[in-house]
PDB file of C-alpha atoms in Angstrom:
ATOM      1  CA  MET A  25       7.368 -10.597 -19.285  1.00  0.00           C
ATOM      2  CA  ALA A  26       4.651 -12.345 -20.322  1.00  0.00           C
ATOM      3  CA  PRO A  27       3.122 -11.737 -23.914  1.00  0.00           C
ATOM      4  CA  THR A  28      -0.165  -9.865 -22.437  1.00  0.00           C
ATOM      5  CA  GLU A  29       2.208  -7.758 -20.244  1.00  0.00           C
ATOM      6  CA  LEU A  30       4.299  -6.417 -23.474  1.00  0.00           C
ATOM      7  CA  LYS A  31       0.975  -5.707 -25.066  1.00  0.00           C
ATOM      8  CA  GLU A  32      -0.132  -3.605 -22.047  1.00  0.00           C
ATOM      9  CA  LEU A  33       3.280  -2.336 -21.783  1.00  0.00           C
ATOM     10  CA  LYS A  34       3.135  -0.872 -25.325  1.00  0.00           C
ATOM     11  CA  VAL A  35      -0.340   0.670 -24.579  1.00  0.00           C
ATOM     12  CA  GLN A  36       0.678   2.234 -21.520  1.00  0.00           C
ATOM     13  CA  LEU A  37       4.056   3.449 -22.736  1.00  0.00           C
ATOM     14  CA  GLN A  38       2.077   5.253 -25.596  1.00  0.00           C
ATOM     15  CA  LYS A  39      -0.497   6.792 -23.169  1.00  0.00           C
ATOM     16  CA  LEU A  40       2.096   8.272 -21.111  1.00  0.00           C
ATOM     17  CA  LEU A  41       4.048   9.652 -23.941  1.00  0.00           C
ATOM     18  CA  ASP A  42       0.747  11.020 -25.556  1.00  0.00           C
ATOM     19  CA  ARG A  43      -0.136  12.821 -22.377  1.00  0.00           C
ATOM     20  CA  GLY A  44       3.372  14.193 -22.084  1.00  0.00           C
ATOM     21  CA  PHE A  45       4.161  12.358 -18.871  1.00  0.00           C
ATOM     22  CA  ILE A  46       7.288  10.619 -20.413  1.00  0.00           C
ATOM     23  CA  ARG A  47       9.714  11.175 -23.114  1.00  0.00           C
ATOM     24  CA  PRO A  48      12.533   9.211 -24.564  1.00  0.00           C
ATOM     25  CA  SER A  49      15.599   9.125 -22.408  1.00  0.00           C
ATOM     26  CA  VAL A  50      19.287   8.712 -22.960  1.00  0.00           C
ATOM     27  CA  SER A  51      19.937   8.883 -19.292  1.00  0.00           C
ATOM     28  CA  PRO A  52      22.650   6.858 -17.555  1.00  0.00           C
ATOM     29  CA  TRP A  53      20.016   5.759 -15.050  1.00  0.00           C
ATOM     30  CA  GLY A  54      17.427   3.159 -15.942  1.00  0.00           C
ATOM     31  CA  ALA A  55      14.971   1.535 -13.539  1.00  0.00           C
ATOM     32  CA  PRO A  56      13.278  -1.839 -14.531  1.00  0.00           C
ATOM     33  CA  VAL A  57       9.375  -1.713 -15.154  1.00  0.00           C
ATOM     34  CA  LEU A  58       7.102  -4.375 -13.816  1.00  0.00           C
ATOM     35  CA  PHE A  59       3.292  -4.876 -13.610  1.00  0.00           C
ATOM     36  CA  VAL A  60       0.989  -5.209 -10.448  1.00  0.00           C
ATOM     37  CA  LYS A  61      -2.495  -6.628 -11.002  1.00  0.00           C
ATOM     38  CA  LYS A  62      -4.967  -4.179  -9.801  1.00  0.00           C
ATOM     39  CA  LYS A  63      -8.021  -5.444  -7.821  1.00  0.00           C
ATOM     40  CA  ASP A  64     -10.234  -4.895 -10.981  1.00  0.00           C
ATOM     41  CA  GLY A  65      -8.012  -7.326 -12.871  1.00  0.00           C
ATOM     42  CA  SER A  66      -6.121  -4.377 -15.087  1.00  0.00           C
ATOM     43  CA  MET A  67      -2.574  -3.866 -14.535  1.00  0.00           C
ATOM     44  CA  ARG A  68      -0.544  -1.092 -13.051  1.00  0.00           C
ATOM     45  CA  LEU A  69       2.795  -0.257 -14.536  1.00  0.00           C
ATOM     46  CA  CYS A  70       4.979   0.068 -11.811  1.00  0.00           C
ATOM     47  CA  ILE A  71       8.952   1.293 -12.119  1.00  0.00           C
ATOM     48  CA  ASP A  72      11.300  -0.259  -9.579  1.00  0.00           C
ATOM     49  CA  TYR A  73      12.774   2.833  -7.888  1.00  0.00           C
ATOM     50  CA  ARG A  74      14.297   1.439  -5.041  1.00  0.00           C
ATOM     51  CA  ASP A  75      17.890   1.677  -5.986  1.00  0.00           C
ATOM     52  CA  LEU A  76      16.970   5.377  -6.817  1.00  0.00           C
ATOM     53  CA  ASN A  77      15.024   5.912  -3.550  1.00  0.00           C
ATOM     54  CA  LYS A  78      18.030   4.658  -1.466  1.00  0.00           C
ATOM     55  CA  VAL A  79      20.200   7.301  -2.563  1.00  0.00           C
ATOM     56  CA  THR A  80      17.389  10.272  -2.499  1.00  0.00           C
ATOM     57  CA  VAL A  81      17.446  12.671   0.402  1.00  0.00           C
ATOM     58  CA  GLN A  82      13.995  11.882   2.076  1.00  0.00           C
ATOM     59  CA  ASN A  83      11.481  14.641   2.284  1.00  0.00           C
ATOM     60  CA  ARG A  84      10.139  14.726   5.782  1.00  0.00           C
ATOM     61  CA  TYR A  85       7.004  16.709   5.148  1.00  0.00           C
ATOM     62  CA  PRO A  86       4.392  14.769   7.427  1.00  0.00           C
ATOM     63  CA  LEU A  87       1.780  12.915   6.150  1.00  0.00           C
ATOM     64  CA  PRO A  88      -1.629  13.228   8.135  1.00  0.00           C
ATOM     65  CA  ARG A  89      -2.505  10.089  10.388  1.00  0.00           C
ATOM     66  CA  ILE A  90      -5.855   8.573   9.204  1.00  0.00           C
ATOM     67  CA  ASP A  91      -6.994   8.487  12.846  1.00  0.00           C
ATOM     68  CA  ASP A  92      -6.526  12.287  13.064  1.00  0.00           C
ATOM     69  CA  LEU A  93      -8.423  12.766  10.067  1.00  0.00           C
ATOM     70  CA  PHE A  94     -11.172  10.784  11.049  1.00  0.00           C
ATOM     71  CA  ASP A  95     -11.447  12.634  14.247  1.00  0.00           C
ATOM     72  CA  GLN A  96     -12.173  15.970  12.176  1.00  0.00           C
ATOM     73  CA  LEU A  97     -15.389  14.261  11.152  1.00  0.00           C
ATOM     74  CA  GLN A  98     -17.179  14.302  14.550  1.00  0.00           C
ATOM     75  CA  GLY A  99     -20.898  15.185  13.588  1.00  0.00           C
ATOM     76  CA  ALA A 100     -20.539  15.232   9.970  1.00  0.00           C
ATOM     77  CA  THR A 101     -23.312  13.524   8.052  1.00  0.00           C
ATOM     78  CA  VAL A 102     -22.807  14.653   4.609  1.00  0.00           C
ATOM     79  CA  PHE A 103     -19.849  13.965   2.361  1.00  0.00           C
ATOM     80  CA  SER A 104     -18.399  14.671  -0.998  1.00  0.00           C
ATOM     81  CA  LYS A 105     -15.240  12.947  -2.178  1.00  0.00           C
ATOM     82  CA  ILE A 106     -12.822  13.900  -5.032  1.00  0.00           C
ATOM     83  CA  ASP A 107     -10.465  11.734  -5.984  1.00  0.00           C
ATOM     84  CA  LEU A 108      -7.636  13.274  -8.284  1.00  0.00           C
ATOM     85  CA  ARG A 109      -7.028  11.171 -11.143  1.00  0.00           C
ATOM     86  CA  SER A 110      -3.366  11.108 -12.195  1.00  0.00           C
ATOM     87  CA  GLY A 111      -2.719  13.566  -9.337  1.00  0.00           C
ATOM     88  CA  TYR A 112       1.077  13.114  -9.098  1.00  0.00           C
ATOM     89  CA  HIS A 113       1.138  13.514 -12.958  1.00  0.00           C
ATOM     90  CA  GLN A 114       0.199  17.121 -12.463  1.00  0.00           C
ATOM     91  CA  LEU A 115       3.565  17.956 -10.679  1.00  0.00           C
ATOM     92  CA  ARG A 116       6.414  18.796 -13.166  1.00  0.00           C
ATOM     93  CA  ILE A 117      10.041  17.418 -12.104  1.00  0.00           C
ATOM     94  CA  LYS A 118      12.893  19.677 -11.962  1.00  0.00           C
ATOM     95  CA  ASP A 119      14.918  19.470 -15.210  1.00  0.00           C
ATOM     96  CA  GLY A 120      18.023  18.499 -13.526  1.00  0.00           C
ATOM     97  CA  ASP A 121      16.181  15.341 -11.722  1.00  0.00           C
ATOM     98  CA  VAL A 122      14.239  14.169 -14.866  1.00  0.00           C
ATOM     99  CA  PRO A 123      17.281  11.844 -15.898  1.00  0.00           C
ATOM    100  CA  LYS A 124      17.051  10.303 -12.503  1.00  0.00           C
ATOM    101  CA  THR A 125      13.574   8.924 -13.422  1.00  0.00           C
ATOM    102  CA  ALA A 126      14.633   7.142 -16.375  1.00  0.00           C
ATOM    103  CA  PHE A 127      13.425   3.640 -16.957  1.00  0.00           C
ATOM    104  CA  ARG A 128      14.261   0.800 -19.358  1.00  0.00           C
ATOM    105  CA  SER A 129      11.717  -1.330 -21.247  1.00  0.00           C
ATOM    106  CA  ARG A 130      11.766  -3.769 -24.265  1.00  0.00           C
ATOM    107  CA  TYR A 131      10.480  -0.746 -26.158  1.00  0.00           C
ATOM    108  CA  GLY A 132      12.653   1.847 -25.237  1.00  0.00           C
ATOM    109  CA  HIS A 133      14.127   3.841 -22.663  1.00  0.00           C
ATOM    110  CA  TYR A 134      11.982   6.783 -21.311  1.00  0.00           C
ATOM    111  CA  GLU A 135      12.151   9.413 -18.341  1.00  0.00           C
ATOM    112  CA  PHE A 136       9.335  10.915 -16.469  1.00  0.00           C
ATOM    113  CA  ILE A 137       8.880  14.773 -17.031  1.00  0.00           C
ATOM    114  CA  GLU A 138       5.974  14.683 -14.367  1.00  0.00           C
ATOM    115  CA  MET A 139       6.117  13.171 -10.982  1.00  0.00           C
ATOM    116  CA  SER A 140       5.785   9.394 -11.073  1.00  0.00           C
ATOM    117  CA  PHE A 141       4.562   6.954  -8.585  1.00  0.00           C
ATOM    118  CA  GLY A 142       7.172   4.928  -6.891  1.00  0.00           C
ATOM    119  CA  LEU A 143       9.513   7.858  -6.070  1.00  0.00           C
ATOM    120  CA  THR A 144      10.160   7.990  -2.394  1.00  0.00           C
ATOM    121  CA  ASN A 145       9.312  11.787  -2.255  1.00  0.00           C
ATOM    122  CA  ALA A 146       5.972  11.933  -4.174  1.00  0.00           C
ATOM    123  CA  PRO A 147       3.533  11.671  -1.606  1.00  0.00           C
ATOM    124  CA  ALA A 148       5.367  14.194   0.560  1.00  0.00           C
ATOM    125  CA  VAL A 149       5.828  16.551  -2.234  1.00  0.00           C
ATOM    126  CA  PHE A 150       2.093  16.168  -3.391  1.00  0.00           C
ATOM    127  CA  MET A 151       0.568  16.328   0.141  1.00  0.00           C
ATOM    128  CA  ASP A 152       2.591  19.384   0.669  1.00  0.00           C
ATOM    129  CA  LEU A 153       1.165  21.182  -2.482  1.00  0.00           C
ATOM    130  CA  MET A 154      -2.285  20.014  -1.510  1.00  0.00           C
ATOM    131  CA  ASN A 155      -2.127  21.285   1.769  1.00  0.00           C
ATOM    132  CA  ARG A 156      -1.119  24.666   0.411  1.00  0.00           C
ATOM    133  CA  VAL A 157      -3.772  24.841  -2.119  1.00  0.00           C
ATOM    134  CA  PHE A 158      -6.516  24.059   0.336  1.00  0.00           C
ATOM    135  CA  ARG A 159      -5.044  25.632   3.579  1.00  0.00           C
ATOM    136  CA  GLU A 160      -7.944  28.032   4.106  1.00  0.00           C
ATOM    137  CA  PHE A 161     -10.421  25.088   4.099  1.00  0.00           C
ATOM    138  CA  LEU A 162      -8.399  22.475   6.200  1.00  0.00           C
ATOM    139  CA  ASP A 163      -9.984  21.720   9.595  1.00  0.00           C
ATOM    140  CA  THR A 164     -13.024  23.478   8.722  1.00  0.00           C
ATOM    141  CA  PHE A 165     -14.801  21.573   6.045  1.00  0.00           C
ATOM    142  CA  VAL A 166     -12.134  19.750   3.844  1.00  0.00           C
ATOM    143  CA  ILE A 167      -9.830  16.882   4.583  1.00  0.00           C
ATOM    144  CA  VAL A 168      -7.009  16.185   2.033  1.00  0.00           C
ATOM    145  CA  PHE A 169      -5.049  12.769   2.270  1.00  0.00           C
ATOM    146  CA  ILE A 170      -2.442  12.798  -0.841  1.00  0.00           C
ATOM    147  CA  ASP A 171      -4.878  12.789  -4.008  1.00  0.00           C
ATOM    148  CA  ASP A 172      -8.268  12.410  -1.963  1.00  0.00           C
ATOM    149  CA  ILE A 173     -10.209  15.175  -1.086  1.00  0.00           C
ATOM    150  CA  LEU A 174     -13.086  14.912   1.275  1.00  0.00           C
ATOM    151  CA  ILE A 175     -15.686  17.855   1.645  1.00  0.00           C
ATOM    152  CA  TYR A 176     -17.761  17.317   5.116  1.00  0.00           C
ATOM    153  CA  SER A 177     -20.761  18.959   6.545  1.00  0.00           C
ATOM    154  CA  LYS A 178     -23.196  18.328   9.213  1.00  0.00           C
ATOM    155  CA  THR A 179     -26.314  19.040   7.107  1.00  0.00           C
ATOM    156  CA  GLU A 180     -27.195  19.032   3.522  1.00  0.00           C
ATOM    157  CA  VAL A 181     -28.088  22.802   3.533  1.00  0.00           C
ATOM    158  CA  GLU A 182     -24.715  23.434   5.204  1.00  0.00           C
ATOM    159  CA  HIS A 183     -23.064  21.081   2.364  1.00  0.00           C
ATOM    160  CA  GLU A 184     -24.730  23.093  -0.441  1.00  0.00           C
ATOM    161  CA  GLY A 185     -23.191  26.244   0.697  1.00  0.00           C
ATOM    162  CA  LYS A 186     -19.887  24.446   0.166  1.00  0.00           C
ATOM    163  CA  SER A 187     -20.487  24.194  -3.376  1.00  0.00           C
ATOM    164  CA  THR A 188     -17.838  24.532  -6.096  1.00  0.00           C
ATOM    165  CA  THR A 189     -17.897  28.188  -6.119  1.00  0.00           C
ATOM    166  CA  ARG A 190     -17.117  28.365  -2.510  1.00  0.00           C
ATOM    167  CA  GLY A 191     -15.196  25.411  -2.392  1.00  0.00           C
ATOM    168  CA  ARG A 192     -12.785  26.169  -5.288  1.00  0.00           C
ATOM    169  CA  PRO A 193      -9.339  26.899  -3.900  1.00  0.00           C
ATOM    170  CA  THR A 194      -8.231  30.396  -4.217  1.00  0.00           C
ATOM    171  CA  ARG A 195      -4.691  31.878  -4.047  1.00  0.00           C
ATOM    172  CA  GLY A 196      -4.241  34.183  -0.925  1.00  0.00           C
ATOM    173  CA  LYS A 197      -3.606  37.633  -1.604  1.00  0.00           C
ATOM    174  CA  LYS A 198       0.172  38.998  -1.333  1.00  0.00           C
ATOM    175  CA  ASP A 199       1.244  41.665   0.852  1.00  0.00           C
ATOM    176  CA  ALA A 200       2.207  44.843  -0.970  1.00  0.00           C
TER     177      ALA A 200
END
């Protein structure tokens, strides 16, 4: 890694540690790390999970087709978009699977406690959760695509009725 990448690696590792997303590891697993440059010039830390992904049983939860999602917007003219920041990191990894997420760097060996980008099943698991959370609103006025939520309406008045009070996901009542 270049000196600028090493400096960035220290910063990003510390942020992940401070947020409780990773912890030091003694796992026999250990994927390499690399950086990918974002459009804005900043660097995204990536873990090369290709070897782990090759031996992972695939979760076949279907991700929606973008064309199908756009079809739902027929007649809508007002939109609110929510992009969940660090969405995957809201999902805890099963304790028995945590050591498999280990990665190695010049500054230590770490493992993810929360879901990491790059894991083959992360999009499907997160999409399944989001669909369960927003189930009662899907195909009515909400579209969810992984960590992006779109609230749509035909008019501004109708859209105001879908404010945070009504638009907040609720848990369904359990049968007695």
